[in-house]
PDB file of C-alpha atoms and ligand atoms in Angstrom:
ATOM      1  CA  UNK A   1     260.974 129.874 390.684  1.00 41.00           C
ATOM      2  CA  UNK A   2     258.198 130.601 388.011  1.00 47.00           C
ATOM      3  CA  UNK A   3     257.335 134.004 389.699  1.00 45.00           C
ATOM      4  CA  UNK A   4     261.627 135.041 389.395  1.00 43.00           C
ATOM      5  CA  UNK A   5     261.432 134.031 385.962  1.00 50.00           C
ATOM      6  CA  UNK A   6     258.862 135.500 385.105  1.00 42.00           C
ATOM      7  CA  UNK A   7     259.957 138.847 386.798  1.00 47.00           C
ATOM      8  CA  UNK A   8     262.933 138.785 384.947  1.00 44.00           C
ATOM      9  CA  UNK A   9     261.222 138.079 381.783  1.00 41.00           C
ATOM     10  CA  UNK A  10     259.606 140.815 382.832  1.00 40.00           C
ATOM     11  CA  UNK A  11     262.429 143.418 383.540  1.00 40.00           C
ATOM     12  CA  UNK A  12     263.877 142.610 380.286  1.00 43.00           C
ATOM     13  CA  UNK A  13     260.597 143.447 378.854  1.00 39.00           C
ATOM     14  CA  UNK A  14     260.256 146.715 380.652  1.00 40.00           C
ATOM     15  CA  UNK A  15     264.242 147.582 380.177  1.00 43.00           C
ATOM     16  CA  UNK A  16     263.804 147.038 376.199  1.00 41.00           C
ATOM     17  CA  UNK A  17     260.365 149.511 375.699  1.00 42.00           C
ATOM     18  CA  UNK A  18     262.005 152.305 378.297  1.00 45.00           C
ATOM     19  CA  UNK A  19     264.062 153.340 375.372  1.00 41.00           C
ATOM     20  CA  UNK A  20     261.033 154.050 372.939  1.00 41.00           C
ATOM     21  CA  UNK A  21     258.365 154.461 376.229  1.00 41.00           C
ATOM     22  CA  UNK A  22     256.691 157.670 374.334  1.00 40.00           C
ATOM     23  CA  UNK A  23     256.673 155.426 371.132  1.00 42.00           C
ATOM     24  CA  UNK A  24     255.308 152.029 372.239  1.00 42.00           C
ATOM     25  CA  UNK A  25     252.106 153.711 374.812  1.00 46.00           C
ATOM     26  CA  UNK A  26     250.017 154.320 371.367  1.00 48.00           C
ATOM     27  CA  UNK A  27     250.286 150.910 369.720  1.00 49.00           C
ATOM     28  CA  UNK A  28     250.023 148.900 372.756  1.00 55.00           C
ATOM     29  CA  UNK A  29     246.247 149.857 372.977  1.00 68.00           C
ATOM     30  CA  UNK A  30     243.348 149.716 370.522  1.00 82.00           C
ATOM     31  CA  UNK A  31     243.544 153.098 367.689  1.00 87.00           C
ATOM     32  CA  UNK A  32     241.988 155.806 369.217  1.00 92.00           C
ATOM     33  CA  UNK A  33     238.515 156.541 366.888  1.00 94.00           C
ATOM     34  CA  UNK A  34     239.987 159.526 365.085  1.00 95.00           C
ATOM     35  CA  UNK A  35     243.154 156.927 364.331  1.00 95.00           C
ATOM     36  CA  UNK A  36     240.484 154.228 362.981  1.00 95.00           C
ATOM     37  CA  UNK A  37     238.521 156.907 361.037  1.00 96.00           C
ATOM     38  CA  UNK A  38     242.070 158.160 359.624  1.00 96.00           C
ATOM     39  CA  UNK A  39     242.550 154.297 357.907  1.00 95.00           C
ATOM     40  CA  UNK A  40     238.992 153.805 356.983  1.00 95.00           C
ATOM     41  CA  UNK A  41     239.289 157.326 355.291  1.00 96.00           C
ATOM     42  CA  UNK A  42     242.946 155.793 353.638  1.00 96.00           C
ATOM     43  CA  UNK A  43     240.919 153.017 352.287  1.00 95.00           C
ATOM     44  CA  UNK A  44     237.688 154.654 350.870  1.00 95.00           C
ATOM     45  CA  UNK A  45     239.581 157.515 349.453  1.00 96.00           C
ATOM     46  CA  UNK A  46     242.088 154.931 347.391  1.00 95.00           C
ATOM     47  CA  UNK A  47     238.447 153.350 346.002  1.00 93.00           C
ATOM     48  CA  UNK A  48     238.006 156.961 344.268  1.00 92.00           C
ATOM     49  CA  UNK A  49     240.904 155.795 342.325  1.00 88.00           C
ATOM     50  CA  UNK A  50     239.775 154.235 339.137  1.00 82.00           C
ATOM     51  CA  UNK A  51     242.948 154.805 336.242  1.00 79.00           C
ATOM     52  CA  UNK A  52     244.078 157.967 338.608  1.00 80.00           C
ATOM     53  CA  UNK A  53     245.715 160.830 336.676  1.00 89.00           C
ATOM     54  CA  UNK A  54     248.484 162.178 338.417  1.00 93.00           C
ATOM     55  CA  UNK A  55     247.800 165.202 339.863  1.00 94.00           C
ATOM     56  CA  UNK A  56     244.444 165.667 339.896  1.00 94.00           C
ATOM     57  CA  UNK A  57     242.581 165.684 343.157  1.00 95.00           C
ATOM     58  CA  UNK A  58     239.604 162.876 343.207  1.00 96.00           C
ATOM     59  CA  UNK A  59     236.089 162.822 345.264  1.00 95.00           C
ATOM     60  CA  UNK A  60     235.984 159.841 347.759  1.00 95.00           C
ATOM     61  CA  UNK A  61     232.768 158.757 349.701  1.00 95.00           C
ATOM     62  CA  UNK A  62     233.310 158.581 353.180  1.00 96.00           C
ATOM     63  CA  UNK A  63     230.744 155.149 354.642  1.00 95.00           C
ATOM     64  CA  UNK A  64     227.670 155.973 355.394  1.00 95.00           C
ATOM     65  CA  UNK A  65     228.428 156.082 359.148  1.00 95.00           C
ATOM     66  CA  UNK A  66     230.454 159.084 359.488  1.00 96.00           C
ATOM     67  CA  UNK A  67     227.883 161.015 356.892  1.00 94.00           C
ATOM     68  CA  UNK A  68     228.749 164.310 356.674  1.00 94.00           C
ATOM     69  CA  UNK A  69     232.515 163.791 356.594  1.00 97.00           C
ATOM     70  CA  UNK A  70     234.252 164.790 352.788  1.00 97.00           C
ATOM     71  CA  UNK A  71     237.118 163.170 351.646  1.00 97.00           C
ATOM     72  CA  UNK A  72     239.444 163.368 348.369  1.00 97.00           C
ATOM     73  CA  UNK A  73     242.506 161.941 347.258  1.00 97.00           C
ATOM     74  CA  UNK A  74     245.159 163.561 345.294  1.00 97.00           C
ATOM     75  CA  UNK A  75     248.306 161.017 343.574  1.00 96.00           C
ATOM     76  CA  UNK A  76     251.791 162.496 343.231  1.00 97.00           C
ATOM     77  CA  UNK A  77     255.310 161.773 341.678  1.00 97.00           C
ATOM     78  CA  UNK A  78     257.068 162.113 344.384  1.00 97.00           C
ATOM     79  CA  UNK A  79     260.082 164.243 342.378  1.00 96.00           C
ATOM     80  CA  UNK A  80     257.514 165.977 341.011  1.00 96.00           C
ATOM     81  CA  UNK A  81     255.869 167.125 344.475  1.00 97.00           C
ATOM     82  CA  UNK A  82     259.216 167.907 346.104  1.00 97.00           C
ATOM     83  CA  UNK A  83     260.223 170.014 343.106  1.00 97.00           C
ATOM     84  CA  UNK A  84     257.274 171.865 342.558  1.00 97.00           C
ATOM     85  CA  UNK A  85     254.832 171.062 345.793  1.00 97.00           C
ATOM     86  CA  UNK A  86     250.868 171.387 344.881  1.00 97.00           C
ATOM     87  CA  UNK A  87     249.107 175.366 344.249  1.00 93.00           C
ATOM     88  CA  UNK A  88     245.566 174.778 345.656  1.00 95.00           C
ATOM     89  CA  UNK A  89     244.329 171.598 346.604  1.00 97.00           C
ATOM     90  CA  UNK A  90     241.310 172.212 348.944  1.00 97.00           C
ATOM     91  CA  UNK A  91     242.374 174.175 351.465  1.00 98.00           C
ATOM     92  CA  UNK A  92     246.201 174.114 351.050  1.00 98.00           C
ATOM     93  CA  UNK A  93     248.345 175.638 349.370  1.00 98.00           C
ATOM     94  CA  UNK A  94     251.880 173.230 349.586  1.00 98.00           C
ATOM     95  CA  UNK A  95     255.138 174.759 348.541  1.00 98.00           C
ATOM     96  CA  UNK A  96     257.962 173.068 346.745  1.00 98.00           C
ATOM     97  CA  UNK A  97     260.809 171.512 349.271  1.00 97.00           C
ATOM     98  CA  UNK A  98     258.036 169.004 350.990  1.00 98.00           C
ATOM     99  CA  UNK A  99     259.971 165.960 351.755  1.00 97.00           C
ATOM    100  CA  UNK A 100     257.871 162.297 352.593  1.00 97.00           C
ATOM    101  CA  UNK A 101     260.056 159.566 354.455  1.00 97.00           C
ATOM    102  CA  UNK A 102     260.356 156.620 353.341  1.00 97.00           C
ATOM    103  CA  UNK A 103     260.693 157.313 350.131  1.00 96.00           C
ATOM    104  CA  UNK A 104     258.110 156.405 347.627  1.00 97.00           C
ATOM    105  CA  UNK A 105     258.093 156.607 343.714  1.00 97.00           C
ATOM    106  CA  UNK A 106     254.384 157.991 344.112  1.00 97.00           C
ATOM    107  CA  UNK A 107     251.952 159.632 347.033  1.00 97.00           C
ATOM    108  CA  UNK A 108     248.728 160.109 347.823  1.00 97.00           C
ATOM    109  CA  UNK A 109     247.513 163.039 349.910  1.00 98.00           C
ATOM    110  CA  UNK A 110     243.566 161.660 351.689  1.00 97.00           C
ATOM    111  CA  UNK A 111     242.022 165.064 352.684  1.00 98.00           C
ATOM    112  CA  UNK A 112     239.705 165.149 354.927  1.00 97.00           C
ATOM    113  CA  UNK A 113     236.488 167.407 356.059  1.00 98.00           C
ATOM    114  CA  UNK A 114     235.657 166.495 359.071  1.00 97.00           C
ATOM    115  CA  UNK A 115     232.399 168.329 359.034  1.00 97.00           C
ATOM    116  CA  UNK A 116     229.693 168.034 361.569  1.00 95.00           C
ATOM    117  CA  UNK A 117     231.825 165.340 362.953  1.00 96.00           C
ATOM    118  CA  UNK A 118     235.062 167.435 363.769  1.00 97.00           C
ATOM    119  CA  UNK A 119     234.296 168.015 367.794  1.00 95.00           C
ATOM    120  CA  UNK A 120     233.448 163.810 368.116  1.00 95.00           C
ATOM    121  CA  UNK A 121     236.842 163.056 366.325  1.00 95.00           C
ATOM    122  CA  UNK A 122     239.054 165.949 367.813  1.00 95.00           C
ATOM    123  CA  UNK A 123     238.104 167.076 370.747  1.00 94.00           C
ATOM    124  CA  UNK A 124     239.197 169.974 372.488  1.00 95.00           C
ATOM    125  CA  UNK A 125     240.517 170.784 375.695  1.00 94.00           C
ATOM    126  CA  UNK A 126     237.725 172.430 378.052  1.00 93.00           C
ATOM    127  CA  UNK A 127     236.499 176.214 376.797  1.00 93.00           C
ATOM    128  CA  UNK A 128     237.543 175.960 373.217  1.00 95.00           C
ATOM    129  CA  UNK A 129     234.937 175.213 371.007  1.00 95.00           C
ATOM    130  CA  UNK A 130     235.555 175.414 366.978  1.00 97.00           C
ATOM    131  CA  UNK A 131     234.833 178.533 364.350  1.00 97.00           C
ATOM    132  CA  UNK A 132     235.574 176.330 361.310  1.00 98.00           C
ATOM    133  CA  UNK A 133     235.411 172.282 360.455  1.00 97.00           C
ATOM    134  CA  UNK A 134     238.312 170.282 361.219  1.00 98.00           C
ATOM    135  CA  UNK A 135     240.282 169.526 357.763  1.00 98.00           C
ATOM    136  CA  UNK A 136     243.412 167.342 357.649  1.00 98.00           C
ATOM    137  CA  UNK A 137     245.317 165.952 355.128  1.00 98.00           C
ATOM    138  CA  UNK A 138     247.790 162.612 355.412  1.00 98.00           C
ATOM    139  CA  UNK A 139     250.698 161.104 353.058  1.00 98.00           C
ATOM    140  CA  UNK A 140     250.181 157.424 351.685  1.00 98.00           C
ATOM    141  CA  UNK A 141     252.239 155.438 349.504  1.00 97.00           C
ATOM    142  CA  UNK A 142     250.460 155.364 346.705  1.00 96.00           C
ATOM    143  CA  UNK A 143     253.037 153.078 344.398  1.00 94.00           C
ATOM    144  CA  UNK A 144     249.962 150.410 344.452  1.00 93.00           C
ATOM    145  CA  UNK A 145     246.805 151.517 344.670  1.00 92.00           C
ATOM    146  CA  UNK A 146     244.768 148.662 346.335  1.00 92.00           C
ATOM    147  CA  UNK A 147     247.293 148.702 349.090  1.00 90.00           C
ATOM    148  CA  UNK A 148     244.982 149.091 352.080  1.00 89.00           C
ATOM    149  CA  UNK A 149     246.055 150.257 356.132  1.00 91.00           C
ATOM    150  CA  UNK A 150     248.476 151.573 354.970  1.00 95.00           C
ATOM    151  CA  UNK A 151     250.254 153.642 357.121  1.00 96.00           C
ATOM    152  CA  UNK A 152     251.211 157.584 357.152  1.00 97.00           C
ATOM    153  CA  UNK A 153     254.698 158.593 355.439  1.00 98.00           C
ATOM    154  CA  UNK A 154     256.739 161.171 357.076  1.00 97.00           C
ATOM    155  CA  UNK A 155     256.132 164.480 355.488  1.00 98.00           C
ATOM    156  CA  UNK A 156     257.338 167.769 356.303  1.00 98.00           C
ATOM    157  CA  UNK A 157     258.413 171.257 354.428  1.00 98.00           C
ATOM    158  CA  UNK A 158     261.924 171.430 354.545  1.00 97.00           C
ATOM    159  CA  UNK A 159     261.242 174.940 352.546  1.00 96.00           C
ATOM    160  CA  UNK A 160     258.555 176.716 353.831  1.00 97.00           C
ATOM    161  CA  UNK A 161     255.272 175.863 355.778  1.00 98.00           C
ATOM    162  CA  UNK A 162     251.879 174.626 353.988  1.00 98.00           C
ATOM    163  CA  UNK A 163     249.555 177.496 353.842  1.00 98.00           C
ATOM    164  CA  UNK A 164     245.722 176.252 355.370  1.00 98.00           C
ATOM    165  CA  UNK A 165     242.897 178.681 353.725  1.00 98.00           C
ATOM    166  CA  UNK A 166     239.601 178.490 355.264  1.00 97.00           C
ATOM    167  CA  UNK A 167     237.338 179.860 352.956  1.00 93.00           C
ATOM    168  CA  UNK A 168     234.586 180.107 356.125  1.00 91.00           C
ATOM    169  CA  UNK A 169     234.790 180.572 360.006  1.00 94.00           C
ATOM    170  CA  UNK A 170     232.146 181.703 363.055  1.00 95.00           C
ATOM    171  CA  UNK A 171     232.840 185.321 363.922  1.00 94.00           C
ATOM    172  CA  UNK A 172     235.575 185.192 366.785  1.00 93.00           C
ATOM    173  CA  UNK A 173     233.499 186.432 370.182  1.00 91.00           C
ATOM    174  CA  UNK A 174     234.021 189.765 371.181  1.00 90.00           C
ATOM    175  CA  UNK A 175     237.361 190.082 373.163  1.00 89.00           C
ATOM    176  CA  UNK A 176     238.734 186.620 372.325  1.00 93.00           C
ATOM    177  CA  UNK A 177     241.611 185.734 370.216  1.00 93.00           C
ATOM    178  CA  UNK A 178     241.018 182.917 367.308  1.00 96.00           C
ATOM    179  CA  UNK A 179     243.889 180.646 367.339  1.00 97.00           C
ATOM    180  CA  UNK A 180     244.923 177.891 364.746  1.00 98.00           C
ATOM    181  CA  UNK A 181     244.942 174.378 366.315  1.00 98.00           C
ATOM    182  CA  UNK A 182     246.891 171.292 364.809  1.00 98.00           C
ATOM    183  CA  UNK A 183     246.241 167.543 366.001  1.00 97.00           C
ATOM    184  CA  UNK A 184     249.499 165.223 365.216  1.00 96.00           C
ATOM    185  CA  UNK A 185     248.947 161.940 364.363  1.00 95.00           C
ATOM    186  CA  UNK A 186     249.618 160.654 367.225  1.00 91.00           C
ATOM    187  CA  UNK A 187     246.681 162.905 369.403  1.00 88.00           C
ATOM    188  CA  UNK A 188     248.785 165.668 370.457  1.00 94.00           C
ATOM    189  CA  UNK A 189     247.330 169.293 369.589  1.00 96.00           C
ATOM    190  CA  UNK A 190     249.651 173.011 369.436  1.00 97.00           C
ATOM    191  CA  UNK A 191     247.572 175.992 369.228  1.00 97.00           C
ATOM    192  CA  UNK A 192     248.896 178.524 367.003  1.00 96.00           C
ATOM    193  CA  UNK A 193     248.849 181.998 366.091  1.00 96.00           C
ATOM    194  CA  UNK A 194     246.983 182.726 362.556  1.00 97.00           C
ATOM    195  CA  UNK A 195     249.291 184.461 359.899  1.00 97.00           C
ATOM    196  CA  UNK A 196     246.127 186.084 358.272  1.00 96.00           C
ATOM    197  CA  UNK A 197     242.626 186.025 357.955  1.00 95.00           C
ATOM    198  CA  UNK A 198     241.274 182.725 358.141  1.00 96.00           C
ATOM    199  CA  UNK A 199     244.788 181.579 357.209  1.00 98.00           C
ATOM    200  CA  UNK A 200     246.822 178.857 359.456  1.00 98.00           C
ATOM    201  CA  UNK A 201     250.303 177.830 358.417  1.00 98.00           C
ATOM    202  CA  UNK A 202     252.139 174.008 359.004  1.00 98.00           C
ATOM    203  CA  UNK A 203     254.946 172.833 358.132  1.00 98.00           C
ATOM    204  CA  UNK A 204     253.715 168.672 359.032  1.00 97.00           C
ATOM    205  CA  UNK A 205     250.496 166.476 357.945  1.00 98.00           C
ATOM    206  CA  UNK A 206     247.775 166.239 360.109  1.00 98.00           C
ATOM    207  CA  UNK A 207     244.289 167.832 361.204  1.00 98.00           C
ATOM    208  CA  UNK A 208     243.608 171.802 361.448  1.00 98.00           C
ATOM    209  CA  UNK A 209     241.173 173.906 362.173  1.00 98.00           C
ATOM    210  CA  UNK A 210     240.124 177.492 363.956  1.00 98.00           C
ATOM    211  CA  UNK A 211     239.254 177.644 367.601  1.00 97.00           C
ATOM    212  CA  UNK A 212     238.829 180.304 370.289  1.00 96.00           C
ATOM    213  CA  UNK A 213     238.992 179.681 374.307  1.00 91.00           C
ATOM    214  CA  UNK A 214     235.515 181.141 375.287  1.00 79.00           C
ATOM    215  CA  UNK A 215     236.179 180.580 379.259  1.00 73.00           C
ATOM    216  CA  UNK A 216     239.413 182.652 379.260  1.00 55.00           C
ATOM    217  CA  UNK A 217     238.636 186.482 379.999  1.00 53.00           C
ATOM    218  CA  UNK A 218     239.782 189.022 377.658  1.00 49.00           C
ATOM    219  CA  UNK A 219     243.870 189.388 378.401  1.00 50.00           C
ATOM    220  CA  UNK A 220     243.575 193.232 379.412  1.00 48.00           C
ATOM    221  CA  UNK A 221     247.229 193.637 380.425  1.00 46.00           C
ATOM    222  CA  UNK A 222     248.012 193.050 376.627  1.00 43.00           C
ATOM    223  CA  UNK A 223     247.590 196.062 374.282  1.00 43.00           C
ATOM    224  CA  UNK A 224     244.756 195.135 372.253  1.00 38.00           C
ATOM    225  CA  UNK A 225     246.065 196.843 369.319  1.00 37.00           C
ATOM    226  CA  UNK A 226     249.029 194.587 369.366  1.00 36.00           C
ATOM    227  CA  UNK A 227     246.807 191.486 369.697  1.00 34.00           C
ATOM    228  CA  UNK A 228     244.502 192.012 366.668  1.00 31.00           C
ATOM    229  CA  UNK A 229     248.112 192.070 364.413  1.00 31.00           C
ATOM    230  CA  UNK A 230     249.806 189.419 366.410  1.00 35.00           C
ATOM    231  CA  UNK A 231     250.534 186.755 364.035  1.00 38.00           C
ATOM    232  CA  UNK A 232     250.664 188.908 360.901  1.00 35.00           C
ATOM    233  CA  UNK A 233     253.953 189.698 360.849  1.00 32.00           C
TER     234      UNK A 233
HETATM  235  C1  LIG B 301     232.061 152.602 359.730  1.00 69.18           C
HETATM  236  O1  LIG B 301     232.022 151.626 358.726  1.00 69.18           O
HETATM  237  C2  LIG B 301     233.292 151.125 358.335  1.00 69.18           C
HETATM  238  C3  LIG B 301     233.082 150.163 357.191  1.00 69.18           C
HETATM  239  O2  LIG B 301     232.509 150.816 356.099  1.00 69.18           O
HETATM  240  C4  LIG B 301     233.944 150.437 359.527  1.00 69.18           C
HETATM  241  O3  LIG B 301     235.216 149.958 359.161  1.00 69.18           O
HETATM  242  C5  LIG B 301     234.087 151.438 360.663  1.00 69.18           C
HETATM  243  O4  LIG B 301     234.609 150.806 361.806  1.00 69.18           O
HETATM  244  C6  LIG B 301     232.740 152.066 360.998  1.00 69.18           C
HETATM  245  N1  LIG B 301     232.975 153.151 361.932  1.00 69.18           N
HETATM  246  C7  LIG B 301     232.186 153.396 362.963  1.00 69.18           C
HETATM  247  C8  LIG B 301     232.555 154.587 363.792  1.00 69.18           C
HETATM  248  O5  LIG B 301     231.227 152.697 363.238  1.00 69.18           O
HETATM  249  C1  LIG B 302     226.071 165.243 360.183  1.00 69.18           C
HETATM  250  O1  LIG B 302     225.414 165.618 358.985  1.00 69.18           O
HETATM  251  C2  LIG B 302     224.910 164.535 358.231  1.00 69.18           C
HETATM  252  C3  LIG B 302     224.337 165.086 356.958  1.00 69.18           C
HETATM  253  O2  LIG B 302     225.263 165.865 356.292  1.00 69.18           O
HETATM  254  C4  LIG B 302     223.874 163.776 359.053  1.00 69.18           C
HETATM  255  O3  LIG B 302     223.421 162.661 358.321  1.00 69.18           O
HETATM  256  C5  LIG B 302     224.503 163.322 360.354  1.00 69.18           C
HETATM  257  O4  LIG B 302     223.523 162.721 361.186  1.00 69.18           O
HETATM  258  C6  LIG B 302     225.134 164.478 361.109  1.00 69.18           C
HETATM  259  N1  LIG B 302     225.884 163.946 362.241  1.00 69.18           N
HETATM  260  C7  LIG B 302     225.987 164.574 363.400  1.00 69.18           C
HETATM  261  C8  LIG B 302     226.821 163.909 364.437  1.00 69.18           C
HETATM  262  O5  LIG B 302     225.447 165.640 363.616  1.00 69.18           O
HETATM  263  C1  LIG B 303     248.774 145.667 345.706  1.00 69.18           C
HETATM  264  O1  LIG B 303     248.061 145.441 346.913  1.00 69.18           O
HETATM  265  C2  LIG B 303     247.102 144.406 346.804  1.00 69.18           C
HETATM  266  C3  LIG B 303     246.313 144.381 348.104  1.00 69.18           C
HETATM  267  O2  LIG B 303     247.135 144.313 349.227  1.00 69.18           O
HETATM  268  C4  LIG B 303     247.829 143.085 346.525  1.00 69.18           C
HETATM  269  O3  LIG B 303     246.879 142.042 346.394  1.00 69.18           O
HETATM  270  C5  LIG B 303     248.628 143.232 345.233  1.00 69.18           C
HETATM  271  O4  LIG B 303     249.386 142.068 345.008  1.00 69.18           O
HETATM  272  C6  LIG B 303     249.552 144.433 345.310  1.00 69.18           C
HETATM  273  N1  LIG B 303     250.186 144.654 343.992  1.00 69.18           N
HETATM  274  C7  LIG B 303     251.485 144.803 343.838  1.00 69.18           C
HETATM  275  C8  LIG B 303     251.959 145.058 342.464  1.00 69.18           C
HETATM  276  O5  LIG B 303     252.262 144.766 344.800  1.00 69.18           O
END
């Protein structure tokens, strides 16, 4: 008697998370490091803010156990941000047109530098290894500034995409093809093509860097002339 109710219990349990399966995996188990680093990051970056000026990017200081990781944190009218979007801050260059759901009065953008930490944090699949640091940056509410796990707003450029200047990378290997990667939120990563040198394009938050696949031979069948321009159209 027990076990049938419980088995129903159960079905009903199963039935009602089918709909949202690909949703409910990731916060029935623990945060995944990088997802734990992401909110310690939220709340150390927020601790930079001391009477923030709006717009003006701010120096955090990442703990002392992920040394070697840079963070900064950059508050934002949101009507301000959609209308205009942000020239330069670190790497990125955001456009006007970026939209953050819910909406929020005011947001924070926590950049990160992964640093010497990037391949511990996000690793990648077998054969790629990195030519630059992992950098990311992620949307906050920042209407109160103590607020602290908070979690990520929506944001994407309705517009056009976020422009990702690395002002360094390794040399790409002889007969390999450097590729932009991009980590979601939620662990996911899409290689891309570059649109220039050093220069990856998004139009969502997350983590980015340069990476090359140094198992994969040399794809002869593909003229190499249109390979070393592919992307810069
Ligand atoms: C690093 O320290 C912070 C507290 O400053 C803690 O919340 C976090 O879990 C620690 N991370 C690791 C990887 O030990
Ligand atoms: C990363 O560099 C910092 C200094 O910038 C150092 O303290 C730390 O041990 C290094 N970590 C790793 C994993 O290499
Ligand atoms: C801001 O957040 C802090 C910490 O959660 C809370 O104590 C405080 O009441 C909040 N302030 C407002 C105005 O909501």
């Amino acid at each position: 008697m027990e076990f049938i109710q419980c088995s129903m219990i159960l079905l009903a349990v199963i039935s009602l998370l089918s709909g949202h399966q690909l949703k409910a995996q990731p916060a029935n188990i623990s945060p995944t490091p990088a997802r734990a680093l992401d909110s310690v990051l939220q709340d150390c970056a927020y601790r930079a803010f001391d009477q923030p000026h709006t717009g003006v990017p701010y120096v955090g200081i990442a703990p002392s156990n992920v040394s070697g990781v840079k963070i900064a944190v950059l508050r934002l009218r949101n009507g301000n941000f959609r209308n205009r979007g942000f020239k330069r801050y670190k790497e990125f260059e955001i456009p006007n047109g970026v939209i953050v759901q819910p909406y929020v009065r005011r947001l924070a953008l926590v950049y990160h530098n992964l640093g010497n930490r990037s391949s511990i944090y996000c690793s990648l699949p077998p054969g790629y290894s990195y030519l630059t640091f992992v950098i990311g940056f992620l949307a906050y509410n920042a209407e109160n500034i103590s607020a602290s796990n908070l979690p990520e707003l929506d944001l994407v450029a309705s517009k056009s995409a976020i422009s990702i200047r690395f002002s360094t990378a390794k040399a790409v290997p002889n007969g390999r093809t450097a590729r932009c990667v991009w980590f979601n939120l939620d662990g996911s990563l899409e290689f891309r093509y570059l649109v220039g040198s050093n220069l990856c394009s998004t139009y969502r938050q997350g983590h980015f860097s340069i990476v090359v696949n140094s198992c994969r031979v040399a794809p002869s069948p593909v003229p190499s002339r249109r390979l070393s321009f592919e992307g810069e159209e």
